[in-house]
Amino acid sequence: GQNIDQPTEMTATEGAIVQINCTYQTSGFNGLFWYQQHAGEAPTFLSYNVLDGLEEKGRFSSFLSRSKGYSYLLLKELQMKDSASYLCAVLAGKLIFGQGTELSVKP
Amino acid sequence: GAVVSQHPSWVICKSGTSVKIECRSLDFQATTMFWYRQFPKQSLMLMATSNEGSKATYEQGVEKDKFLINHASLTLSTLTVTSAHPEDSSFYICSAQGTLETQYFGPGTRLLVL
């Protein structure tokens, strides 16, 4: 079967760093995506990892370990506007989404 | 770049009517587009994959005669919800596949069937 796990919700403080983990078990793997989704809006693309290692893009970084079936999204210098749901999605024939992690950034 | 639009953004309709949703890739051509549905507090569920010039591929449990998909050009795919019922009320989101198999999402269409 296809299974993607990520925490349901997390809380962090403005200016801090937060790491959102994602583990997956899928039949096939052609890459892992992270998307940000604000309430009532469609997801926006954050990152794509297909090889092991860390991809850095400004305040956001994403890490992948294919052997462990594990990824994380790292958000630095948190801002209030980062409060959103973060979706981990694996491309395995089709894009399979996790349930999303609701991140609340507090002042 | 990689902008995807959807129209309309909101639809309220009576039970039994049909609703058409358009998805356009504005600044790139997309051979493949996808249609998702998202219920409150849940993640996106793929409904169907739309390929330009050919029939759409539907996911298990999605009725192809109820959710008609047409992908007539490299920048436009349409989803028609036929004979809509209250249980079809949901957030419908399309995406268009760009480079490196990245999907870019439209802003979504919120459908409410009364």
PDB file of C-alpha atoms in Angstrom:
ATOM      1  CA  GLY A   1       0.000   0.000   0.000  1.00  0.00           C
ATOM      2  CA  GLN A   2       0.865   3.646  -0.056  1.00  0.00           C
ATOM      3  CA  ASN A   3       1.469   5.391   3.230  1.00  0.00           C
ATOM      4  CA  ILE A   4       2.760   8.863   4.030  1.00  0.00           C
ATOM      5  CA  ASP A   5       3.010  10.020   7.630  1.00  0.00           C
ATOM      6  CA  GLN A   6       3.565  13.489   8.995  1.00  0.00           C
ATOM      7  CA  PRO A   7       2.584  15.095  12.297  1.00  0.00           C
ATOM      8  CA  THR A   8      -0.906  16.536  12.381  1.00  0.00           C
ATOM      9  CA  GLU A   9       0.029  19.824  13.945  1.00  0.00           C
ATOM     10  CA  MET A  10       2.992  21.776  15.275  1.00  0.00           C
ATOM     11  CA  THR A  11       3.452  25.072  17.062  1.00  0.00           C
ATOM     12  CA  ALA A  12       6.517  27.291  16.931  1.00  0.00           C
ATOM     13  CA  THR A  13       7.552  30.817  17.874  1.00  0.00           C
ATOM     14  CA  GLU A  14       8.198  33.678  15.489  1.00  0.00           C
ATOM     15  CA  GLY A  15      11.891  33.852  14.602  1.00  0.00           C
ATOM     16  CA  ALA A  16      12.550  30.242  15.562  1.00  0.00           C
ATOM     17  CA  ILE A  17      13.377  27.177  13.461  1.00  0.00           C
ATOM     18  CA  VAL A  18      10.965  24.294  12.936  1.00  0.00           C
ATOM     19  CA  GLN A  19      11.439  20.890  11.305  1.00  0.00           C
ATOM     20  CA  ILE A  20       8.485  19.026   9.840  1.00  0.00           C
ATOM     21  CA  ASN A  21       9.139  15.335   9.321  1.00  0.00           C
ATOM     22  CA  CYS A  22       7.635  13.032   6.728  1.00  0.00           C
ATOM     23  CA  THR A  23       8.043   9.278   6.414  1.00  0.00           C
ATOM     24  CA  TYR A  24       6.765   7.304   3.489  1.00  0.00           C
ATOM     25  CA  GLN A  25       6.228   3.764   2.275  1.00  0.00           C
ATOM     26  CA  THR A  26       5.235   3.664  -1.359  1.00  0.00           C
ATOM     27  CA  SER A  27       5.424   1.240  -4.240  1.00  0.00           C
ATOM     28  CA  GLY A  28       7.759   3.238  -6.418  1.00  0.00           C
ATOM     29  CA  PHE A  29       9.452   6.564  -5.918  1.00  0.00           C
ATOM     30  CA  ASN A  30      10.167   9.316  -8.414  1.00  0.00           C
ATOM     31  CA  GLY A  31      10.626  12.216  -6.055  1.00  0.00           C
ATOM     32  CA  LEU A  32       9.224  13.945  -3.003  1.00  0.00           C
ATOM     33  CA  PHE A  33       7.542  17.329  -2.943  1.00  0.00           C
ATOM     34  CA  TRP A  34       6.704  19.789  -0.211  1.00  0.00           C
ATOM     35  CA  TYR A  35       3.793  22.165  -0.667  1.00  0.00           C
ATOM     36  CA  GLN A  36       2.429  24.976   1.494  1.00  0.00           C
ATOM     37  CA  GLN A  37      -1.304  25.427   1.738  1.00  0.00           C
ATOM     38  CA  HIS A  38      -3.001  28.332   3.473  1.00  0.00           C
ATOM     39  CA  ALA A  39      -6.562  27.799   4.655  1.00  0.00           C
ATOM     40  CA  GLY A  40      -9.029  27.915   1.774  1.00  0.00           C
ATOM     41  CA  GLU A  41      -6.324  28.196  -0.857  1.00  0.00           C
ATOM     42  CA  ALA A  42      -4.606  25.785  -3.212  1.00  0.00           C
ATOM     43  CA  PRO A  43      -1.151  24.394  -2.450  1.00  0.00           C
ATOM     44  CA  THR A  44       1.940  26.261  -3.573  1.00  0.00           C
ATOM     45  CA  PHE A  45       5.142  24.469  -4.520  1.00  0.00           C
ATOM     46  CA  LEU A  46       8.031  24.708  -2.044  1.00  0.00           C
ATOM     47  CA  SER A  47      10.574  22.041  -2.940  1.00  0.00           C
ATOM     48  CA  TYR A  48      11.357  18.874  -4.845  1.00  0.00           C
ATOM     49  CA  ASN A  49      13.876  16.205  -3.826  1.00  0.00           C
ATOM     50  CA  VAL A  50      14.715  13.195  -5.937  1.00  0.00           C
ATOM     51  CA  LEU A  51      18.269  12.503  -4.724  1.00  0.00           C
ATOM     52  CA  ASP A  52      19.467  12.101  -1.145  1.00  0.00           C
ATOM     53  CA  GLY A  53      20.607  15.207   0.610  1.00  0.00           C
ATOM     54  CA  LEU A  54      19.641  18.722   1.499  1.00  0.00           C
ATOM     55  CA  GLU A  55      18.141  21.278  -0.866  1.00  0.00           C
ATOM     56  CA  GLU A  56      18.236  24.846   0.393  1.00  0.00           C
ATOM     57  CA  LYS A  57      16.033  27.615  -0.918  1.00  0.00           C
ATOM     58  CA  GLY A  58      16.093  30.779   1.154  1.00  0.00           C
ATOM     59  CA  ARG A  59      14.476  30.230   4.554  1.00  0.00           C
ATOM     60  CA  PHE A  60      13.223  26.806   3.504  1.00  0.00           C
ATOM     61  CA  SER A  61      15.297  23.635   3.188  1.00  0.00           C
ATOM     62  CA  SER A  62      14.229  20.090   2.409  1.00  0.00           C
ATOM     63  CA  PHE A  63      16.083  16.873   3.107  1.00  0.00           C
ATOM     64  CA  LEU A  64      15.625  13.402   1.664  1.00  0.00           C
ATOM     65  CA  SER A  65      16.902   9.951   2.618  1.00  0.00           C
ATOM     66  CA  ARG A  66      15.542   7.391   0.187  1.00  0.00           C
ATOM     67  CA  SER A  67      16.983   4.420   2.091  1.00  0.00           C
ATOM     68  CA  LYS A  68      15.100   5.484   5.215  1.00  0.00           C
ATOM     69  CA  GLY A  69      11.950   6.629   3.440  1.00  0.00           C
ATOM     70  CA  TYR A  70      12.316   9.938   5.232  1.00  0.00           C
ATOM     71  CA  SER A  71      12.197  13.618   4.466  1.00  0.00           C
ATOM     72  CA  TYR A  72      11.978  16.814   6.430  1.00  0.00           C
ATOM     73  CA  LEU A  73      11.162  20.428   5.696  1.00  0.00           C
ATOM     74  CA  LEU A  74      13.138  22.970   7.695  1.00  0.00           C
ATOM     75  CA  LEU A  75      11.784  26.474   8.110  1.00  0.00           C
ATOM     76  CA  LYS A  76      14.126  29.120   9.519  1.00  0.00           C
ATOM     77  CA  GLU A  77      13.439  32.595  10.873  1.00  0.00           C
ATOM     78  CA  LEU A  78       9.774  31.806  11.179  1.00  0.00           C
ATOM     79  CA  GLN A  79       7.290  34.526  10.317  1.00  0.00           C
ATOM     80  CA  MET A  80       3.621  34.778  11.190  1.00  0.00           C
ATOM     81  CA  LYS A  81       2.735  34.302   7.531  1.00  0.00           C
ATOM     82  CA  ASP A  82       4.330  30.843   7.659  1.00  0.00           C
ATOM     83  CA  SER A  83       1.288  29.627   9.591  1.00  0.00           C
ATOM     84  CA  ALA A  84      -0.198  27.151   7.143  1.00  0.00           C
ATOM     85  CA  SER A  85      -0.557  23.476   6.358  1.00  0.00           C
ATOM     86  CA  TYR A  86       2.549  21.801   4.925  1.00  0.00           C
ATOM     87  CA  LEU A  87       1.952  18.855   2.654  1.00  0.00           C
ATOM     88  CA  CYS A  88       4.458  16.122   1.956  1.00  0.00           C
ATOM     89  CA  ALA A  89       3.768  14.368  -1.357  1.00  0.00           C
ATOM     90  CA  VAL A  90       5.500  11.427  -3.008  1.00  0.00           C
ATOM     91  CA  LEU A  91       5.500  10.885  -6.756  1.00  0.00           C
ATOM     92  CA  ALA A  92       4.914   7.171  -7.263  1.00  0.00           C
ATOM     93  CA  GLY A  93       3.130   6.925 -10.569  1.00  0.00           C
ATOM     94  CA  LYS A  94       0.884   9.653  -9.280  1.00  0.00           C
ATOM     95  CA  LEU A  95       1.320  12.284  -6.608  1.00  0.00           C
ATOM     96  CA  ILE A  96       0.319  10.883  -3.219  1.00  0.00           C
ATOM     97  CA  PHE A  97      -0.239  13.404  -0.462  1.00  0.00           C
ATOM     98  CA  GLY A  98       0.188  13.079   3.247  1.00  0.00           C
ATOM     99  CA  GLN A  99      -2.467  14.452   5.558  1.00  0.00           C
ATOM    100  CA  GLY A 100      -0.546  17.686   6.027  1.00  0.00           C
ATOM    101  CA  THR A 101       1.009  19.312   9.102  1.00  0.00           C
ATOM    102  CA  GLU A 102      -0.813  22.354  10.432  1.00  0.00           C
ATOM    103  CA  LEU A 103       1.867  24.783  11.613  1.00  0.00           C
ATOM    104  CA  SER A 104       0.931  27.623  13.955  1.00  0.00           C
ATOM    105  CA  VAL A 105       3.484  30.376  14.427  1.00  0.00           C
ATOM    106  CA  LYS A 106       3.006  32.337  17.666  1.00  0.00           C
ATOM    107  CA  PRO A 107       4.401  35.795  18.397  1.00  0.00           C
TER     108      PRO A 107
ATOM    109  CA  GLY B   1       6.240  31.616 -14.271  1.00  0.00           C
ATOM    110  CA  ALA B   2       4.148  28.414 -13.892  1.00  0.00           C
ATOM    111  CA  VAL B   3       0.825  30.085 -13.230  1.00  0.00           C
ATOM    112  CA  VAL B   4      -2.360  28.041 -13.281  1.00  0.00           C
ATOM    113  CA  SER B   5      -5.793  29.612 -13.180  1.00  0.00           C
ATOM    114  CA  GLN B   6      -9.164  28.114 -12.372  1.00  0.00           C
ATOM    115  CA  HIS B   7     -12.617  29.429 -13.092  1.00  0.00           C
ATOM    116  CA  PRO B   8     -14.926  29.894 -11.362  1.00  0.00           C
ATOM    117  CA  SER B   9     -13.518  30.219  -7.860  1.00  0.00           C
ATOM    118  CA  TRP B  10     -16.939  29.749  -6.245  1.00  0.00           C
ATOM    119  CA  VAL B  11     -20.040  27.917  -7.433  1.00  0.00           C
ATOM    120  CA  ILE B  12     -23.350  27.490  -5.685  1.00  0.00           C
ATOM    121  CA  CYS B  13     -25.850  25.387  -7.572  1.00  0.00           C
ATOM    122  CA  LYS B  14     -29.047  23.408  -7.123  1.00  0.00           C
ATOM    123  CA  SER B  15     -29.019  19.649  -6.824  1.00  0.00           C
ATOM    124  CA  GLY B  16     -29.303  17.987 -10.222  1.00  0.00           C
ATOM    125  CA  THR B  17     -27.572  20.683 -12.235  1.00  0.00           C
ATOM    126  CA  SER B  18     -24.206  20.382 -13.965  1.00  0.00           C
ATOM    127  CA  VAL B  19     -21.217  22.529 -13.179  1.00  0.00           C
ATOM    128  CA  LYS B  20     -18.205  23.138 -15.418  1.00  0.00           C
ATOM    129  CA  ILE B  21     -14.803  24.117 -14.011  1.00  0.00           C
ATOM    130  CA  GLU B  22     -11.976  25.357 -16.214  1.00  0.00           C
ATOM    131  CA  CYS B  23      -8.272  24.950 -15.536  1.00  0.00           C
ATOM    132  CA  ARG B  24      -5.721  26.885 -17.575  1.00  0.00           C
ATOM    133  CA  SER B  25      -1.944  26.975 -17.588  1.00  0.00           C
ATOM    134  CA  LEU B  26      -1.225  30.617 -18.342  1.00  0.00           C
ATOM    135  CA  ASP B  27       2.479  30.737 -19.156  1.00  0.00           C
ATOM    136  CA  PHE B  28       3.396  27.179 -20.035  1.00  0.00           C
ATOM    137  CA  GLN B  29       2.021  24.242 -21.952  1.00  0.00           C
ATOM    138  CA  ALA B  30       0.898  21.223 -19.999  1.00  0.00           C
ATOM    139  CA  THR B  31       0.465  17.873 -21.670  1.00  0.00           C
ATOM    140  CA  THR B  32      -0.816  16.526 -18.394  1.00  0.00           C
ATOM    141  CA  MET B  33      -3.196  18.098 -15.927  1.00  0.00           C
ATOM    142  CA  PHE B  34      -4.663  16.638 -12.779  1.00  0.00           C
ATOM    143  CA  TRP B  35      -7.932  17.076 -10.915  1.00  0.00           C
ATOM    144  CA  TYR B  36      -8.073  16.765  -7.137  1.00  0.00           C
ATOM    145  CA  ARG B  37     -10.786  17.027  -4.543  1.00  0.00           C
ATOM    146  CA  GLN B  38     -10.232  18.122  -0.973  1.00  0.00           C
ATOM    147  CA  PHE B  39     -12.750  17.821   1.841  1.00  0.00           C
ATOM    148  CA  PRO B  40     -12.362  19.965   4.978  1.00  0.00           C
ATOM    149  CA  LYS B  41      -9.426  19.022   7.181  1.00  0.00           C
ATOM    150  CA  GLN B  42      -8.363  16.340   4.713  1.00  0.00           C
ATOM    151  CA  SER B  43      -5.585  16.120   2.194  1.00  0.00           C
ATOM    152  CA  LEU B  44      -5.889  16.247  -1.566  1.00  0.00           C
ATOM    153  CA  MET B  45      -7.259  13.174  -3.280  1.00  0.00           C
ATOM    154  CA  LEU B  46      -6.489  12.639  -6.930  1.00  0.00           C
ATOM    155  CA  MET B  47      -9.630  12.168  -9.002  1.00  0.00           C
ATOM    156  CA  ALA B  48      -8.222  11.854 -12.501  1.00  0.00           C
ATOM    157  CA  THR B  49      -5.282  12.500 -14.771  1.00  0.00           C
ATOM    158  CA  SER B  50      -6.044  14.479 -17.882  1.00  0.00           C
ATOM    159  CA  ASN B  51      -3.870  14.071 -20.965  1.00  0.00           C
ATOM    160  CA  GLU B  52      -4.158  16.413 -23.907  1.00  0.00           C
ATOM    161  CA  GLY B  53      -5.820  14.760 -26.860  1.00  0.00           C
ATOM    162  CA  SER B  54      -6.720  11.524 -25.115  1.00  0.00           C
ATOM    163  CA  LYS B  55      -9.172  10.163 -22.577  1.00  0.00           C
ATOM    164  CA  ALA B  56      -8.656  10.934 -18.930  1.00  0.00           C
ATOM    165  CA  THR B  57      -7.525   8.268 -16.490  1.00  0.00           C
ATOM    166  CA  TYR B  58      -9.762   8.053 -13.446  1.00  0.00           C
ATOM    167  CA  GLU B  59      -8.795   6.894  -9.978  1.00  0.00           C
ATOM    168  CA  GLN B  60     -10.573   3.970  -8.414  1.00  0.00           C
ATOM    169  CA  GLY B  61     -13.960   4.943  -7.054  1.00  0.00           C
ATOM    170  CA  VAL B  62     -14.319   8.060  -9.216  1.00  0.00           C
ATOM    171  CA  GLU B  63     -17.254   7.832 -11.638  1.00  0.00           C
ATOM    172  CA  LYS B  64     -16.119   8.878 -15.087  1.00  0.00           C
ATOM    173  CA  ASP B  65     -19.680   9.489 -16.263  1.00  0.00           C
ATOM    174  CA  LYS B  66     -20.292  11.843 -13.372  1.00  0.00           C
ATOM    175  CA  PHE B  67     -17.017  13.751 -13.568  1.00  0.00           C
ATOM    176  CA  LEU B  68     -16.440  14.490 -17.240  1.00  0.00           C
ATOM    177  CA  ILE B  69     -12.959  15.668 -18.144  1.00  0.00           C
ATOM    178  CA  ASN B  70     -11.895  17.256 -21.389  1.00  0.00           C
ATOM    179  CA  HIS B  71      -8.332  18.295 -22.212  1.00  0.00           C
ATOM    180  CA  ALA B  72      -8.713  19.830 -25.626  1.00  0.00           C
ATOM    181  CA  SER B  73      -5.544  21.908 -25.714  1.00  0.00           C
ATOM    182  CA  LEU B  74      -2.148  22.127 -24.058  1.00  0.00           C
ATOM    183  CA  THR B  75      -3.356  24.953 -21.828  1.00  0.00           C
ATOM    184  CA  LEU B  76      -6.934  24.023 -20.957  1.00  0.00           C
ATOM    185  CA  SER B  77      -8.633  21.184 -19.126  1.00  0.00           C
ATOM    186  CA  THR B  78     -12.253  21.198 -17.975  1.00  0.00           C
ATOM    187  CA  LEU B  79     -14.059  19.213 -15.318  1.00  0.00           C
ATOM    188  CA  THR B  80     -17.834  18.937 -15.517  1.00  0.00           C
ATOM    189  CA  VAL B  81     -19.680  17.661 -12.468  1.00  0.00           C
ATOM    190  CA  THR B  82     -22.887  16.255 -13.926  1.00  0.00           C
ATOM    191  CA  SER B  83     -26.123  16.062 -11.946  1.00  0.00           C
ATOM    192  CA  ALA B  84     -24.419  17.452  -8.869  1.00  0.00           C
ATOM    193  CA  HIS B  85     -25.651  16.424  -5.429  1.00  0.00           C
ATOM    194  CA  PRO B  86     -24.882  17.832  -1.973  1.00  0.00           C
ATOM    195  CA  GLU B  87     -22.275  15.137  -1.354  1.00  0.00           C
ATOM    196  CA  ASP B  88     -20.313  16.539  -4.323  1.00  0.00           C
ATOM    197  CA  SER B  89     -19.793  19.775  -2.408  1.00  0.00           C
ATOM    198  CA  SER B  90     -16.056  20.118  -2.015  1.00  0.00           C
ATOM    199  CA  PHE B  91     -12.946  22.070  -2.953  1.00  0.00           C
ATOM    200  CA  TYR B  92     -11.855  21.070  -6.458  1.00  0.00           C
ATOM    201  CA  ILE B  93      -8.258  21.832  -7.386  1.00  0.00           C
ATOM    202  CA  CYS B  94      -6.503  21.313 -10.690  1.00  0.00           C
ATOM    203  CA  SER B  95      -2.807  21.164 -11.338  1.00  0.00           C
ATOM    204  CA  ALA B  96      -0.678  21.305 -14.438  1.00  0.00           C
ATOM    205  CA  GLN B  97       2.540  19.395 -14.805  1.00  0.00           C
ATOM    206  CA  GLY B  98       5.572  21.494 -15.580  1.00  0.00           C
ATOM    207  CA  THR B  99       9.260  20.665 -15.712  1.00  0.00           C
ATOM    208  CA  LEU B 100      10.809  17.954 -13.532  1.00  0.00           C
ATOM    209  CA  GLU B 101       7.323  16.540 -13.022  1.00  0.00           C
ATOM    210  CA  THR B 102       6.464  19.384 -10.677  1.00  0.00           C
ATOM    211  CA  GLN B 103       2.768  20.065 -10.414  1.00  0.00           C
ATOM    212  CA  TYR B 104       1.581  23.650 -10.179  1.00  0.00           C
ATOM    213  CA  PHE B 105      -1.814  24.094  -8.641  1.00  0.00           C
ATOM    214  CA  GLY B 106      -4.659  26.360  -9.574  1.00  0.00           C
ATOM    215  CA  PRO B 107      -6.372  28.450  -6.895  1.00  0.00           C
ATOM    216  CA  GLY B 108      -9.208  25.939  -6.530  1.00  0.00           C
ATOM    217  CA  THR B 109     -12.957  26.009  -7.018  1.00  0.00           C
ATOM    218  CA  ARG B 110     -15.280  25.764  -4.063  1.00  0.00           C
ATOM    219  CA  LEU B 111     -18.494  23.976  -5.028  1.00  0.00           C
ATOM    220  CA  LEU B 112     -21.590  24.053  -2.871  1.00  0.00           C
ATOM    221  CA  VAL B 113     -24.568  22.010  -4.010  1.00  0.00           C
ATOM    222  CA  LEU B 114     -27.840  22.863  -2.314  1.00  0.00           C
TER     223      LEU B 114
END
